[in-house]
Coordinates of C-alpha atoms and ligand atoms in Angstrom, one line a residue:
M1 CA 0.0 0.0 0.0
I2 CA 2.7 2.5 1.1
K3 CA 4.9 1.3 -1.8
E4 CA 2.0 2.0 -4.3
L5 CA 1.5 5.5 -2.9
S6 CA 5.2 6.3 -3.3
K7 CA 5.3 4.9 -6.8
N8 CA 2.2 6.4 -8.2
W9 CA 2.6 9.9 -6.7
D10 CA 6.4 9.9 -6.9
L11 CA 6.9 11.1 -3.4
S12 CA 10.6 10.3 -3.5
A13 CA 11.0 12.9 -6.4
E14 CA 9.3 15.4 -4.2
I15 CA 11.7 14.7 -1.3
R16 CA 14.7 14.7 -3.7
E17 CA 13.6 18.2 -4.8
L18 CA 13.6 19.4 -1.2
H19 CA 17.1 18.1 -0.8
D20 CA 18.2 19.8 -4.0
R21 CA 16.8 23.2 -2.8
G22 CA 18.4 22.8 0.7
L23 CA 14.9 22.7 2.2
Y24 CA 14.9 19.1 3.4
R25 CA 14.0 18.9 7.1
S26 CA 14.6 16.3 9.7
M27 CA 14.1 16.1 13.5
P28 CA 17.3 15.8 15.5
L29 CA 16.9 13.6 18.5
V30 CA 17.1 15.4 21.9
S31 CA 17.7 13.6 25.2
G32 CA 17.9 14.8 28.8
A33 CA 16.1 17.6 30.5
P34 CA 15.7 21.1 29.0
G35 CA 18.4 23.6 30.1
R36 CA 21.3 25.6 28.9
I37 CA 23.0 22.4 27.8
I38 CA 21.4 20.3 25.1
Y39 CA 22.1 16.7 24.2
L40 CA 21.4 16.6 20.5
E41 CA 22.1 13.3 18.6
D42 CA 25.7 12.6 19.6
H43 CA 26.6 16.2 20.5
I44 CA 26.6 18.0 23.8
A45 CA 26.2 21.6 23.1
L46 CA 25.4 25.0 24.6
N47 CA 21.7 25.6 23.9
F48 CA 21.1 28.9 22.1
S49 CA 18.0 27.8 20.3
S50 CA 15.5 27.3 23.2
N51 CA 12.2 29.1 23.8
N52 CA 12.7 28.2 27.4
Y53 CA 13.8 31.8 28.0
L54 CA 13.3 31.7 31.8
G55 CA 14.3 28.1 32.5
M56 CA 10.8 27.2 33.6
A57 CA 10.7 23.9 31.7
G58 CA 13.1 22.5 34.2
H59 CA 12.1 24.4 37.3
P60 CA 11.8 22.0 40.3
K61 CA 8.6 23.6 41.6
V62 CA 6.9 23.2 38.2
L63 CA 8.1 19.6 37.9
E64 CA 6.9 18.8 41.4
A65 CA 3.4 20.3 40.7
F66 CA 3.3 18.4 37.4
S67 CA 4.2 15.0 38.9
N68 CA 1.9 15.4 41.9
A69 CA -1.0 16.4 39.7
V70 CA -0.6 13.3 37.6
W71 CA -1.3 11.1 40.7
T72 CA -4.3 13.2 41.7
H73 CA -5.9 13.8 38.3
G74 CA -4.6 11.0 36.1
A75 CA -2.6 11.0 32.9
G76 CA -5.2 12.5 30.5
S77 CA -8.4 14.5 30.4
T78 CA -10.1 11.8 28.2
A79 CA -12.6 14.1 26.5
S80 CA -13.1 17.6 25.0
R81 CA -13.8 20.5 27.4
L82 CA -17.5 20.5 26.3
I83 CA -18.0 16.8 27.0
A84 CA -16.3 15.6 30.1
G85 CA -12.8 17.2 30.0
N86 CA -13.5 20.5 31.8
C87 CA -11.4 19.8 34.8
A88 CA -11.1 22.3 37.7
S89 CA -7.4 22.8 36.9
H90 CA -8.2 24.3 33.5
R91 CA -10.7 26.6 35.1
E92 CA -8.2 27.7 37.8
L93 CA -5.5 28.4 35.2
E94 CA -8.0 30.5 33.1
E95 CA -9.0 32.5 36.2
F96 CA -5.4 33.2 37.0
I97 CA -4.6 34.3 33.4
A98 CA -7.6 36.7 33.3
V99 CA -6.6 38.4 36.5
W100 CA -2.9 38.5 35.5
K101 CA -3.8 39.9 32.0
G102 CA -6.4 42.3 33.4
T103 CA -9.1 40.9 31.1
E104 CA -12.6 39.7 31.9
A105 CA -11.9 36.1 30.9
A106 CA -9.5 33.7 29.4
L107 CA -9.6 30.3 27.7
V108 CA -6.9 27.6 27.4
F109 CA -6.2 25.8 24.1
G110 CA -4.2 22.7 23.4
S111 CA -1.6 24.8 21.5
G112 CA -0.9 28.2 20.1
Y113 CA -1.5 26.9 16.6
Q114 CA -5.0 25.9 17.6
A115 CA -5.6 29.1 19.5
N116 CA -4.8 31.3 16.5
I117 CA -7.0 29.2 14.2
G118 CA -9.8 29.4 16.7
I119 CA -9.6 33.2 17.3
I120 CA -9.6 34.2 13.6
T121 CA -12.2 31.7 12.4
S122 CA -14.6 32.5 15.3
L123 CA -14.5 36.2 14.7
T124 CA -14.5 36.6 11.0
N125 CA -16.0 35.2 7.8
A126 CA -16.2 36.0 4.1
N127 CA -17.8 39.4 4.9
D128 CA -14.8 40.6 6.9
L129 CA -11.3 41.9 6.5
V130 CA -8.2 40.7 8.3
I131 CA -5.2 42.9 8.1
S132 CA -2.1 40.9 8.9
D133 CA 1.7 41.6 9.1
E134 CA 3.7 39.8 6.4
L135 CA 5.9 38.1 9.0
N136 CA 3.1 36.8 11.1
H137 CA 3.4 33.1 12.2
A138 CA 2.1 30.2 10.1
S139 CA -0.8 29.6 12.5
I140 CA -2.1 33.1 11.9
I141 CA -1.8 32.6 8.1
D142 CA -3.6 29.3 8.3
G143 CA -6.3 30.9 10.6
C144 CA -6.8 33.6 8.0
R145 CA -7.2 31.1 5.2
L146 CA -9.6 28.9 7.1
S147 CA -11.8 31.9 8.0
R148 CA -12.4 32.7 4.3
A149 CA -12.1 36.4 5.2
N150 CA -10.5 38.9 2.9
I151 CA -6.9 39.1 3.9
S152 CA -4.8 42.2 3.5
V153 CA -1.1 41.4 4.2
Y154 CA 0.9 44.5 5.0
P155 CA 4.7 45.0 4.7
H156 CA 6.4 44.2 8.0
L157 CA 5.5 46.9 10.7
D158 CA 4.2 49.3 8.0
L159 CA 1.7 51.5 9.8
D160 CA 0.8 53.5 6.7
A161 CA -0.2 50.3 4.9
V162 CA -2.3 49.3 7.9
E163 CA -4.1 52.6 7.8
D164 CA -4.7 52.4 4.0
A165 CA -6.2 49.0 4.4
L166 CA -8.4 50.2 7.3
K167 CA -9.5 53.3 5.4
N168 CA -10.2 51.8 2.0
S169 CA -12.8 49.2 2.8
A170 CA -16.2 48.8 4.5
P171 CA -16.5 45.1 5.5
R172 CA -18.7 43.9 8.3
R173 CA -15.7 43.6 10.6
K174 CA -12.1 44.7 10.5
M175 CA -9.3 43.0 12.4
V176 CA -5.7 43.8 12.7
I177 CA -3.5 40.9 13.8
T178 CA 0.2 41.0 14.7
E179 CA 2.8 39.3 16.8
S180 CA 4.1 41.5 19.6
V181 CA 7.7 40.1 19.5
F182 CA 8.3 38.6 16.1
S183 CA 9.4 35.0 16.4
M184 CA 12.1 34.9 13.8
D185 CA 13.4 38.5 13.9
G186 CA 13.0 39.5 17.5
D187 CA 11.7 43.0 16.6
H188 CA 8.7 44.5 18.2
A189 CA 5.4 45.6 16.7
P190 CA 4.4 49.3 17.1
L191 CA 1.6 48.2 19.5
T192 CA 0.6 51.7 20.7
E193 CA 0.3 53.1 17.2
L194 CA -1.6 50.0 16.0
S195 CA -3.9 50.3 19.0
D196 CA -4.7 53.9 18.1
L197 CA -5.4 53.1 14.5
C198 CA -7.7 50.2 15.5
R199 CA -9.6 52.5 17.8
H200 CA -9.9 55.2 15.2
Y201 CA -11.2 52.9 12.5
G202 CA -13.3 50.6 14.7
A203 CA -11.2 47.5 14.1
A204 CA -10.5 44.7 16.5
M205 CA -6.8 44.4 17.6
V206 CA -5.5 40.9 18.0
V207 CA -2.0 40.4 19.4
D208 CA 0.1 37.2 19.5
E209 CA 2.4 37.3 22.5
A210 CA 4.0 33.9 21.9
H211 CA 7.5 35.2 22.4
A212 CA 6.7 38.0 24.8
T213 CA 4.8 36.1 27.4
G214 CA 6.8 35.7 30.6
V215 CA 9.6 37.9 29.2
Y216 CA 8.1 41.5 29.1
G217 CA 5.9 43.3 31.6
L218 CA 6.3 43.8 35.4
K219 CA 4.7 40.4 36.0
G220 CA 5.7 38.8 32.7
E221 CA 2.3 39.5 31.1
G222 CA 3.8 40.4 27.8
L223 CA 4.7 43.4 25.7
C224 CA 1.1 44.8 25.6
A225 CA 1.2 45.2 29.4
E226 CA 4.6 46.8 29.2
R227 CA 3.3 49.3 26.6
G228 CA 0.2 49.9 28.7
I229 CA -2.4 48.7 26.2
I230 CA -5.0 46.0 26.4
P231 CA -5.9 44.8 22.9
D232 CA -9.3 43.3 22.2
V233 CA -7.7 39.8 22.0
Q234 CA -4.4 38.6 23.1
M235 CA -3.0 35.1 23.0
G236 CA 0.3 33.5 24.0
T237 CA 1.7 30.0 24.4
L238 CA 2.2 28.1 27.6
G239 CA 4.9 26.0 25.9
K240 CA 7.7 28.6 25.4
A241 CA 8.8 30.8 28.3
V242 CA 6.1 29.2 30.5
G243 CA 7.9 25.9 29.8
V244 CA 4.9 23.5 29.7
S245 CA 2.4 23.1 26.9
G246 CA -0.7 24.7 25.5
A247 CA -1.8 28.3 24.9
Y248 CA -4.2 30.9 26.3
V249 CA -6.5 33.5 24.8
A250 CA -7.6 36.5 26.9
G251 CA -10.3 39.0 26.2
S252 CA -13.9 40.0 27.0
R253 CA -16.3 37.6 28.5
S254 CA -18.5 37.6 25.4
F255 CA -15.5 36.9 23.1
I256 CA -14.5 33.9 25.3
E257 CA -18.1 32.7 25.3
L258 CA -18.1 32.9 21.5
L259 CA -14.8 30.9 21.3
V260 CA -16.3 28.1 23.4
N261 CA -19.2 28.0 21.0
R262 CA -17.5 28.6 17.7
A263 CA -13.8 27.7 17.8
R264 CA -13.6 24.3 16.2
S265 CA -10.0 23.9 17.2
F266 CA -11.2 24.2 20.8
I267 CA -14.4 22.2 20.5
F268 CA -13.3 19.2 18.5
T269 CA -10.2 18.1 20.4
T270 CA -9.5 16.4 23.6
A271 CA -8.8 18.8 26.5
P272 CA -5.1 19.0 27.6
P273 CA -4.3 16.7 30.5
P274 CA -5.3 18.3 33.8
A275 CA -1.7 18.1 35.1
V276 CA -0.5 20.2 32.2
S277 CA -2.7 23.1 33.5
V278 CA -1.6 22.5 37.1
A279 CA 2.1 22.8 36.0
A280 CA 1.4 25.8 33.7
L281 CA -0.4 27.6 36.6
R282 CA 2.6 26.9 38.9
A283 CA 5.0 28.3 36.3
L284 CA 2.8 31.4 35.8
E285 CA 2.7 32.0 39.5
I286 CA 6.5 31.9 39.6
I287 CA 6.7 34.1 36.5
A288 CA 4.4 36.7 38.1
S289 CA 6.4 36.7 41.3
E290 CA 9.6 38.3 42.6
E291 CA 11.5 35.3 41.3
G292 CA 10.1 35.8 37.8
A293 CA 11.2 39.4 37.9
K294 CA 14.7 38.3 38.9
R295 CA 14.8 35.8 36.0
R296 CA 13.6 38.5 33.6
L297 CA 16.4 40.8 34.8
R298 CA 19.0 38.1 34.3
L299 CA 17.7 37.5 30.8
Q300 CA 17.8 41.2 30.1
M301 CA 21.4 41.4 31.3
N302 CA 22.3 38.6 29.0
V303 CA 20.6 40.4 26.1
E304 CA 22.7 43.4 26.8
I305 CA 26.0 41.5 27.2
M306 CA 25.4 39.3 24.1
G307 CA 24.1 42.4 22.3
G308 CA 27.4 44.2 22.8
M309 CA 29.4 41.2 21.4
I310 CA 27.1 40.5 18.4
N311 CA 26.7 44.2 17.4
E312 CA 30.5 44.4 17.3
M313 CA 30.6 41.6 14.8
F314 CA 27.7 42.8 12.7
P315 CA 27.8 46.6 13.1
Q316 CA 24.8 47.0 10.9
R317 CA 22.6 45.1 13.3
N318 CA 21.0 46.2 16.5
F319 CA 20.7 43.2 18.9
A320 CA 18.2 44.2 21.6
C321 CA 16.0 41.2 22.2
H322 CA 16.2 37.6 23.5
I323 CA 15.6 36.5 19.9
N324 CA 18.3 37.5 17.5
P325 CA 18.7 36.6 13.8
I326 CA 22.2 36.2 12.4
P327 CA 21.7 36.6 8.7
I328 CA 23.2 34.0 6.4
G329 CA 21.0 34.0 3.2
R330 CA 20.8 30.8 1.2
S331 CA 19.0 27.9 2.7
D332 CA 21.7 25.4 2.2
L333 CA 24.4 27.7 3.6
T334 CA 22.3 28.5 6.6
M335 CA 22.1 24.8 7.5
I336 CA 25.8 24.3 6.9
A337 CA 26.6 27.2 9.3
S338 CA 24.3 25.7 11.9
K339 CA 26.1 22.4 11.6
A340 CA 29.5 24.0 11.8
C341 CA 28.4 25.7 15.1
L342 CA 27.2 22.4 16.5
K343 CA 30.6 20.9 15.7
Q344 CA 32.1 23.6 17.9
G345 CA 29.7 23.0 20.7
L346 CA 27.0 25.6 20.0
F347 CA 23.5 24.7 19.1
V348 CA 21.9 27.5 17.1
Q349 CA 19.2 26.4 14.8
G350 CA 19.2 27.4 11.1
I351 CA 15.9 28.9 10.0
R352 CA 15.0 29.0 6.3
F353 CA 12.1 29.0 3.9
P354 CA 9.2 28.5 4.4
S355 CA 9.7 29.7 8.0
V356 CA 11.2 32.9 6.6
K357 CA 11.3 34.3 3.0
E358 CA 13.5 32.5 0.5
G359 CA 17.0 33.9 0.7
A360 CA 16.5 35.2 4.2
G361 CA 18.0 32.2 6.0
R362 CA 19.5 32.9 9.4
L363 CA 20.8 31.4 12.5
R364 CA 18.2 32.1 15.2
L365 CA 20.1 32.8 18.4
T366 CA 17.9 32.9 21.5
L367 CA 19.0 33.7 25.1
M368 CA 18.0 32.2 28.4
S369 CA 18.2 33.7 31.9
D370 CA 20.2 30.6 32.8
H371 CA 23.1 31.3 30.4
T372 CA 26.3 32.3 32.2
L373 CA 28.8 34.9 31.1
D374 CA 31.1 32.1 29.9
D375 CA 28.2 30.6 27.8
L376 CA 27.7 34.0 26.1
K377 CA 31.4 34.4 25.5
N378 CA 31.8 30.9 24.1
A379 CA 28.7 31.3 21.8
S380 CA 30.0 34.6 20.5
Q381 CA 33.4 33.0 19.8
V382 CA 31.8 30.2 17.8
I383 CA 29.6 32.6 15.8
K384 CA 32.6 34.7 15.0
S385 CA 34.6 31.7 13.8
V386 CA 31.8 30.2 11.7
V387 CA 29.9 33.2 10.4
V388 CA 32.5 36.0 10.3
H389 CA 35.6 33.8 9.4
G390 CA 33.6 31.2 7.5
A391 CA 34.8 28.1 9.4
R392 CA 33.1 25.0 8.0
G393 CA 33.7 22.3 10.6
Ligands
PLP1 C1 5.1 29.1 18.5 C2 4.2 30.1 18.0 C3 2.8 29.8 17.9 C4 2.3 28.4 18.1 O1 2.3 28.1 19.5 P1 2.3 26.5 19.8 O2 1.8 26.4 21.2 O3 3.7 26.1 19.7 O4 1.4 25.8 18.9 C5 1.9 30.8 17.5 N1 2.4 32.0 17.3 C6 3.7 32.4 17.3 C7 4.2 33.7 17.0 C8 4.6 31.4 17.7 O5 5.9 31.7 17.7

């Protein structure tokens, strides 16, 4: 059967083409617990490609809460939230998130991908207009497609283009959607200006805080909180800085009610295991506490130290975030550079098409609060030898 499929549809030719274009992907095997050191295939390397920005994925208190909860609540939720999977731990997590975010209500999804699909498809249909930054995440793009709304994609961060799109149309509903911290570039959306535009033109503002949650804001609420705005809808993941799994959506009570009734990516899927929500809540409590603030400060110090070293190597760049792209260009060269770094004990993932535009391949260097000064120096040395001096192994 499988052989027939391969032969008739020539899947191997398709795979060969991916190889030829430098776009073939595989999944390196990781072992051990998440931290500043990664065990990747047969390498032990400094981990500069983690979204575990605050080290919460290995935090003893999170692990303890997780393992205790498994014995109390079982391994899985066994059903969707609307059938028999609406455990108290999900409710408690949502109540915490709503207070933390300063919104009326919140809802937990199985993943950020599902959350973005659910948000966009629940709010819009073919009568509506979604205005979306060209560098928005694939889950936002897919949500737009599934919604059947008219989509206006604007050049990255271009406020004039957003205003033109808002001005020149009269759909039933208008929505502007953006990431707050862009996942592959580490730059920030002009949230205040976007918020003003949305208010002026009566559009809903939707912000994806996937890479800002935990990292920005006095209590790690995200970049919107840091800028003092509360958009109509904000989402973020519980699997990156929060270190566990899943995602949240926060907004008005009626919007959350609508999601429960309309979001197919919420309704037609088994609820996350209760223990996942217990662990995510424990992680968020830490993130919102004094300890979280200390971890954010350490991360910020690392951003500044690493920034100094990287900006010296690439004077045209301005490293000022926990996510930093080191531009390479061609897809195949990007992966070669990533491999060369790994050989020298540095894991920094190559990012290429279709995650970014063709020809915009880069090493995506991310920082953690747990990185030591030596880690930063070593990483910077390796980047220098591979990217600046072109070492290949
Ligand atoms: C990772 C990510 C998502 C998806 O979240 P998951 O929980 O991993 O599915 C959505 N948006 C952005 C910007 C992301 O970086």
